[in-house]
Structure formats: structure tokens, C-alpha cells
Amino acid sequence: MSVLPPLSLYIHVPWCVRKCPYCDFNSHESQGDIPEADYISALIEDLKQDLHWVQGREIQSIFFGGGTPSLLSAKAYDTLFDGLTRHLSFSENIEITLEANPGTFEAEKFNGYRRAGINRLSMGIQSFDPEQLKKLGRIHDKEQALRAIDMARDAGFDNFNLDLMHGLPDQTPEQALLDLDTALAFHPPHLSWYQLTIEPNTDFYKRPPVLPEDDILWDIQEQGQARLAEAGLKQYEISAYARPGRQARHNINYWRFGDYLGIGAGAHGKITIAGPEGHRVLRSQKARLPKRYLDQTRQFLSATDIIASDDIAFECMMNALRLHSGISITDFEQRTGVTLDSLSKPMQKAESLGLIERAQVNNQDYIRASERGKQYLNELLSLFLTD
């Protein structure tokens, strides 16, 4: 019998004040007032069209991403949660995360978000260095970033993430570590610390900045990871560090090949469809442009795609091997419909190269990337690609 994975909900807010030059997400500069009420109504209608994919499950986590979700008012989120709870069942300890830009809120807004039901914030700091913030096109300055963290805690957010980049244009190890030390002084429960990469379809791709040399990047990585460990933040994913019990449950569901509904302009979803002979896994995508998404004469859903059975193992591995704990063999087989024995050839190759290992966690058999495998993750994943 097919066992459905846990279900989360992703909600996309596509507007931002200004598009950052490194950003390749579906974000659009707001031109005047955001059509807040219309967008909330559209989100509820979008959800109603996806309810057949819930299949009796509770929602384990919700994540508001963007764009800049903190551009919306607390009142908008009150209205949205009223609609969500009419159609969905939330788990008792649901995690509800909102991405917030330090340049788009004030203290009362934070208080309103907390009252609306949001219980976790992810703050896009990126850097505390004034010059780097300018290069990155951020709309906030250092003082706004520092003040935002204090305001979040004062509003009752004891669970929050600070989003920080390193390997920035012309950045020295001293500058990168100063950013990290500034963030750690706030004793964050969770910290996302990752290297800037240049993505296609961004301004940085068209006009590449001068980034640090590889030996400098390695120096930053080694020293930074040591400081994070000293501060009590344990690395549990390639770029995620957390105190005990503060791992991002929403993201862990992604990485363990769980399911998620995606609503909002350009939102993606991943859904397992149960059937008498097993299950199928499909990807969904909603209309990308806000104007198109808000057009009531059109469908929200723009595309669905069934993941080919030959590709499911790779899709799962691509996510799960990012986690230091990997994935249990039981979860792998239930969520892909593929037995690990059917992957004996690539598994043997990966183990012979020292890229993958097996472990026992809470009396369950796990597969995970070895220390060497974490360094050569692309090479490890390529072994599971089908011809």
C-alpha cells in the first residue's frame, strides 16, 4: 500500500521594492500600491482548486516566500489565515515562516504578523557591511538590519533565521567573518550561511562582479564553519545551521522528498498521487506574472509534469543528500516507489568511491553523503542520473 509523505504549503508573494542583481526568483518590482486584497482572494481560490491533492493530510508547515512577503500588511495575513483554516487542517505544532526584508517593516508590523499566526521569521540580512549592501542592491542599511532583529525578538519571535551571504564582490575573509560574528552576537536559533553564486537571468550574470579567488573562499568557509560550531549552531544541511530543535522543518520536508502545495504567482508544488498500484509524483507550476495570475478569466495552474519513474530516484537523492543525516531507506522507498536494491549499481559505485555511506539512526537504516561525498556532491549525484 502506498504511504503518502507529509504535506506542506508554499505561498509566493511576487512583489519587491527593487530587484536585487543576484536574484533569479520570480520577483517583480512593485509599481505603486500592491493589490493586496485581490491577491489574497486569488490565493484562496488557487488553494481551493488544489484541494484534491491534499488527500486527507494535515499541513505540517507553511512558508511565505518571494519577492518580499513582508510588503503585505498584517491585516492581509489575518484575512488569508481565515481562508486557509476554512479549507485546511493544520498540525498542532505547525511551523509558519515568513521571509522578511529589514527595509520593509516596522515594529507594529512584526507584532501583527505574530498575532496573525506566523511563528517563525526568515530575515534577509545578506550582509551588515554598508558597501556590500549597496553592491547587492539591498534596500536596507546596517542599522535597519540590526534594529529588525531586535524588533523580531521584542515581538515574541523566539524562532527565527538570519540569511547571510559570503564570497561577496571583493570580500576579504576578515569582512566575511565580521558579518558572521555580527549575526552570531544575536544568538540566532537558525542561520543560513551560503556563498554567493551567479545565476543566469540576473544582472550579475550580465555584468559579473569580481568575486574572491577560490583559496579565499575556502579560507572563509573553514573559519566560518568553526565559528558557527563554537557558537552552538550545528550544520545539518549544506548551507543551514541550527541550535537543537530549531532546524527548518519546512525545508527538511523539501529535502526529504515530502509533498508541498504551491500557491501564488509562479509557485511550484510537488505532490504524490496515491493509486491502487502505487503512486505517481507530479510537479505543478502556477501562472508566473502577477497580472496573469490575477486575471480571473484564466486558470492559476500553468503546468503539471509527472516525474518519470527513471528520474524519481535522482530527484530524491538530489534533495536528500544535501542533509547531513541523509534519508532513511524506508522514506526513500515509500516516497519514490523505487527500491534501493534497484539502484545497486550506482550505490556500489558511490560506496566504492567513498562518496556515500550507510548509518543507523534511531534504529532505522539511512543512506547519506560521506564527508568526501559532501565535498563532491555533484559527482555523487551524477551517479544516479539515468541515460
XYZ file of C-alpha atoms in Angstrom:
387
model
C 0.000 0.000 0.000
C 1.293 3.471 -0.898
C 2.142 5.734 2.052
C 1.756 9.437 1.373
C 4.559 11.730 2.600
C 3.989 14.729 4.899
C 2.354 17.772 3.280
C 3.470 21.410 3.482
C 2.210 24.611 1.867
C 4.321 27.161 0.000
C 2.807 30.612 -0.679
C 4.558 33.010 -3.055
C 4.346 36.803 -2.819
C 5.886 38.082 -6.065
C 6.469 41.786 -5.363
C 9.572 43.526 -4.085
C 10.651 47.155 -3.758
C 13.651 46.639 -6.031
C 15.036 43.608 -7.838
C 18.433 42.582 -6.433
C 21.131 41.987 -9.083
C 21.846 38.420 -7.861
C 18.174 37.332 -7.609
C 16.762 34.749 -10.041
C 13.482 34.186 -8.163
C 10.079 35.172 -9.522
C 10.045 38.710 -8.152
C 8.675 41.887 -9.695
C 9.239 45.480 -8.642
C 6.032 46.929 -7.248
C 4.669 49.830 -9.264
C 2.625 51.819 -6.774
C 0.281 50.092 -4.345
C 0.197 46.294 -4.250
C -3.303 44.845 -4.993
C -3.301 43.213 -1.573
C -6.994 42.317 -1.228
C -7.223 40.934 -4.771
C -4.111 38.845 -4.273
C -5.350 37.324 -1.005
C -8.656 36.431 -2.683
C -6.765 34.863 -5.585
C -4.611 32.792 -3.204
C -7.709 31.305 -1.580
C -9.271 30.481 -4.958
C -5.952 28.979 -6.078
C -5.874 26.783 -2.977
C -9.459 25.618 -3.498
C -8.505 24.322 -6.951
C -5.677 22.285 -5.406
C -7.620 20.752 -2.511
C -7.976 17.382 -4.263
C -4.207 16.987 -3.805
C -4.431 17.219 -0.004
C -5.780 13.657 0.223
C -6.770 13.874 3.876
C -3.443 15.165 5.188
C -2.743 17.893 7.733
C -0.472 20.780 6.791
C 2.809 20.382 8.682
C 4.386 23.721 7.732
C 3.726 26.890 5.743
C 6.371 29.066 4.107
C 5.756 32.549 2.681
C 8.471 33.290 0.126
C 9.046 35.896 -2.514
C 9.625 38.521 -3.654
C 9.152 40.184 -0.301
C 6.258 38.775 1.762
C 6.796 41.469 4.417
C 5.428 44.022 1.939
C 1.947 42.717 2.774
C 0.176 44.063 5.848
C -0.595 42.051 8.971
C -4.296 42.533 8.152
C -3.756 40.773 4.815
C -2.289 37.764 6.615
C -5.208 37.760 9.079
C -7.605 37.512 6.138
C -5.504 34.862 4.437
C -5.314 32.634 7.526
C -9.086 32.899 7.924
C -9.386 31.462 4.427
C -6.696 28.815 4.839
C -8.178 27.395 8.026
C -11.599 27.056 6.384
C -10.157 24.636 3.845
C -7.143 23.002 5.503
C -6.324 21.218 8.746
C -3.140 22.458 10.422
C -0.999 20.140 12.542
C -0.937 21.027 16.229
C 2.676 22.231 16.158
C 2.678 23.734 12.651
C 5.687 25.865 11.675
C 4.702 29.038 9.779
C 7.611 31.013 8.314
C 7.570 34.434 6.675
C 10.515 35.830 4.702
C 11.108 39.427 5.754
C 13.255 42.200 4.341
C 14.669 44.553 7.043
C 13.802 47.523 4.852
C 10.064 46.809 4.605
C 8.663 46.715 8.122
C 8.330 48.398 11.451
C 7.755 47.111 14.984
C 3.952 47.162 14.811
C 4.038 45.103 11.609
C 6.059 42.410 13.385
C 3.585 42.363 16.261
C 0.747 41.992 13.768
C 2.445 39.100 11.972
C 2.858 37.283 15.277
C -0.789 37.840 16.211
C -1.891 36.580 12.784
C -0.274 33.201 13.492
C 3.184 33.466 11.908
C 5.617 31.856 14.379
C 8.936 31.963 12.513
C 10.737 34.695 10.566
C 13.498 34.387 7.988
C 15.240 37.746 7.695
C 17.183 38.527 4.523
C 20.178 40.327 6.025
C 22.771 39.148 3.435
C 25.474 41.428 4.890
C 25.979 44.066 7.561
C 28.641 45.849 5.519
C 27.312 49.141 4.051
C 29.353 48.863 0.846
C 28.344 45.258 0.263
C 24.690 46.079 0.824
C 24.947 48.689 -1.936
C 26.645 46.227 -4.301
C 23.941 43.657 -3.596
C 21.192 46.165 -4.316
C 19.628 45.790 -0.885
C 17.182 48.484 0.234
C 18.161 48.297 3.913
C 21.277 49.520 5.697
C 23.232 48.063 8.613
C 21.262 49.897 11.299
C 17.935 48.740 9.868
C 19.181 45.150 9.858
C 20.302 45.335 13.496
C 17.069 47.017 14.533
C 14.958 44.446 12.675
C 16.471 41.553 14.625
C 15.747 43.310 17.913
C 12.184 44.100 16.812
C 11.563 40.492 15.862
C 12.610 39.267 19.285
C 10.620 42.004 21.036
C 7.524 40.893 19.070
C 7.867 37.387 20.509
C 9.678 35.593 17.694
C 11.928 33.183 19.558
C 12.281 31.131 16.365
C 13.951 32.995 13.505
C 16.541 32.609 10.782
C 19.158 35.092 9.647
C 20.043 34.812 5.969
C 23.689 35.714 5.314
C 25.921 35.503 2.226
C 29.665 35.201 1.884
C 32.019 35.253 -1.096
C 30.686 38.702 -1.993
C 32.326 41.045 -4.544
C 35.936 41.784 -3.491
C 35.178 40.447 0.008
C 38.098 39.544 2.279
C 37.985 36.752 4.878
C 38.068 39.408 7.621
C 34.976 41.134 6.184
C 33.063 37.869 5.752
C 33.846 36.740 9.294
C 32.897 40.150 10.717
C 29.462 39.728 9.095
C 29.194 36.289 10.669
C 30.302 37.488 14.102
C 27.759 40.321 13.975
C 24.983 37.839 13.276
C 26.164 35.385 15.937
C 26.116 38.131 18.590
C 22.302 37.910 18.405
C 22.397 34.174 19.269
C 20.118 33.239 16.352
C 18.292 29.897 16.605
C 18.983 29.296 12.894
C 21.410 30.746 10.379
C 21.534 30.246 6.601
C 25.118 30.975 5.539
C 25.926 30.408 1.909
C 28.225 31.521 -0.862
C 27.011 33.995 -3.470
C 26.599 32.283 -6.835
C 25.980 33.981 -10.158
C 22.759 32.687 -11.681
C 21.529 33.086 -15.280
C 18.875 35.727 -15.941
C 20.261 38.106 -13.318
C 22.020 41.460 -13.583
C 25.152 39.929 -12.051
C 25.157 37.338 -14.858
C 25.053 40.092 -17.472
C 27.625 42.231 -15.644
C 29.616 39.863 -13.403
C 31.243 41.391 -10.324
C 34.756 40.431 -9.250
C 34.383 37.618 -6.722
C 37.060 36.304 -4.330
C 39.540 33.669 -5.507
C 38.941 30.010 -4.608
C 41.610 29.939 -1.873
C 39.950 32.939 -0.186
C 36.528 31.268 -0.443
C 37.927 28.106 1.136
C 39.506 30.123 3.941
C 36.182 31.870 4.637
C 34.332 28.541 4.627
C 36.721 26.795 7.016
C 36.968 29.629 9.522
C 33.245 30.389 9.337
C 32.189 26.809 9.984
C 34.480 26.681 13.015
C 32.892 29.836 14.446
C 29.378 28.546 13.827
C 30.201 25.315 15.660
C 31.723 27.251 18.573
C 28.503 29.284 18.776
C 26.442 26.105 19.184
C 24.956 26.067 15.686
C 25.169 22.606 14.153
C 25.354 22.221 10.389
C 22.534 19.945 9.237
C 22.435 20.870 5.539
C 24.906 22.328 3.045
C 24.143 25.940 3.999
C 21.926 25.621 7.099
C 22.987 25.742 10.754
C 20.707 25.490 13.777
C 20.512 25.062 17.519
C 18.955 21.795 18.747
C 15.292 21.586 17.754
C 15.440 24.700 15.555
C 16.050 23.120 12.157
C 13.718 24.489 9.471
C 11.018 21.823 9.350
C 9.550 23.198 6.132
C 12.874 22.889 4.313
C 13.574 19.468 5.777
C 10.296 18.300 4.245
C 11.541 19.521 0.839
C 14.881 17.793 1.233
C 13.339 14.503 2.356
C 11.134 14.470 -0.747
C 7.968 15.361 1.120
C 4.980 16.924 -0.620
C 4.040 20.597 -0.805
C 1.228 22.544 -2.370
C 2.387 25.712 -4.135
C 0.015 28.679 -4.465
C 0.697 32.204 -5.653
C 2.229 33.695 -8.797
C 4.927 31.370 -10.129
C 4.680 28.964 -7.170
C 5.836 25.381 -7.669
C 4.414 22.312 -5.946
C 5.349 18.646 -5.621
C 2.542 16.184 -4.999
C 2.288 12.423 -4.621
C -0.884 10.960 -6.110
C -1.937 7.725 -4.409
C -3.310 4.901 -6.552
C -4.156 1.215 -6.275
C -0.908 0.226 -7.972
C 1.418 2.590 -6.110
C 1.821 6.282 -6.679
C 2.861 8.929 -9.134
C 4.778 12.122 -8.354
C 3.957 15.327 -10.163
C 5.286 18.872 -10.259
C 2.941 21.824 -10.604
C 3.531 25.455 -11.531
C 1.222 28.448 -11.285
C 0.986 31.429 -13.639
C 4.193 33.402 -13.230
C 3.292 37.048 -13.912
C 1.212 38.783 -11.196
C -1.109 40.368 -13.779
C -1.692 36.992 -15.420
C -2.200 35.304 -12.047
C -4.818 37.899 -11.023
C -6.749 37.556 -14.300
C -9.977 35.875 -13.177
C -10.722 34.655 -16.710
C -7.687 32.325 -16.643
C -6.559 29.257 -14.725
C -3.998 29.598 -11.935
C -2.304 26.348 -12.923
C 0.053 26.835 -15.859
C 1.766 23.432 -15.997
C 1.918 19.969 -14.462
C 4.505 17.352 -15.143
C 4.614 13.740 -13.975
C 8.153 12.851 -12.888
C 9.301 9.878 -14.954
C 9.900 6.778 -12.860
C 13.503 6.659 -14.118
C 14.108 10.180 -12.766
C 12.459 9.901 -9.353
C 15.477 8.363 -7.588
C 17.739 11.181 -8.817
C 15.204 13.846 -7.811
C 15.013 12.390 -4.310
C 18.775 11.959 -3.951
C 19.400 15.497 -5.220
C 17.447 16.790 -2.231
C 18.089 14.231 0.493
C 21.865 14.093 0.136
C 22.047 17.812 0.966
C 21.105 16.826 4.527
C 23.906 15.633 6.773
C 21.568 12.935 8.103
C 20.558 11.838 4.594
C 17.319 9.883 4.281
C 16.043 6.637 5.749
C 15.795 3.762 3.302
C 12.138 3.372 4.300
C 11.341 7.001 3.407
C 13.319 6.746 0.177
C 11.402 3.681 -0.991
C 7.984 4.941 0.113
C 8.410 8.404 -1.411
C 9.884 7.303 -4.727
C 8.262 3.913 -5.279
C 11.769 2.691 -6.126
C 13.587 0.030 -4.115
C 17.145 0.720 -3.092
C 18.084 -2.707 -4.470
C 17.143 -1.466 -7.938
C 19.928 1.121 -7.575
C 22.566 -1.428 -6.645
C 24.907 -0.411 -9.492
C 25.168 3.336 -8.701
C 25.106 2.618 -4.958
C 28.034 0.219 -5.263
C 29.937 2.738 -7.367
C 29.265 5.562 -4.864
C 30.300 3.399 -1.918
C 33.465 2.191 -3.672
C 34.443 5.838 -4.280
C 33.774 6.682 -0.632
C 31.039 9.175 -1.580
C 28.115 7.585 0.225
C 27.685 5.659 3.461
C 25.055 3.779 5.413
C 24.181 4.522 9.025
C 21.777 3.539 11.776
C 19.692 6.410 13.190
C 17.017 5.664 15.800
C 17.002 2.009 14.728
C 16.418 2.928 11.083
C 18.780 2.347 8.164
C 19.894 5.580 6.480
C 21.930 6.493 3.420
C 23.857 9.739 3.445
C 26.751 11.501 1.772
C 30.104 10.812 3.382
C 32.424 13.667 4.300
C 34.072 13.169 0.936
C 30.666 12.969 -0.744
C 29.674 16.347 0.688
C 32.726 17.880 -0.989
C 31.927 16.212 -4.319
C 28.148 16.265 -4.195
C 27.650 16.934 -7.922
C 29.828 13.936 -8.791
C 27.898 11.796 -6.319
C 24.514 12.838 -7.719
C 25.639 12.225 -11.301
C 25.948 8.524 -10.495
C 22.165 8.324 -10.086
C 21.354 10.042 -13.382
C 19.767 7.757 -15.950
C 20.837 7.798 -19.582
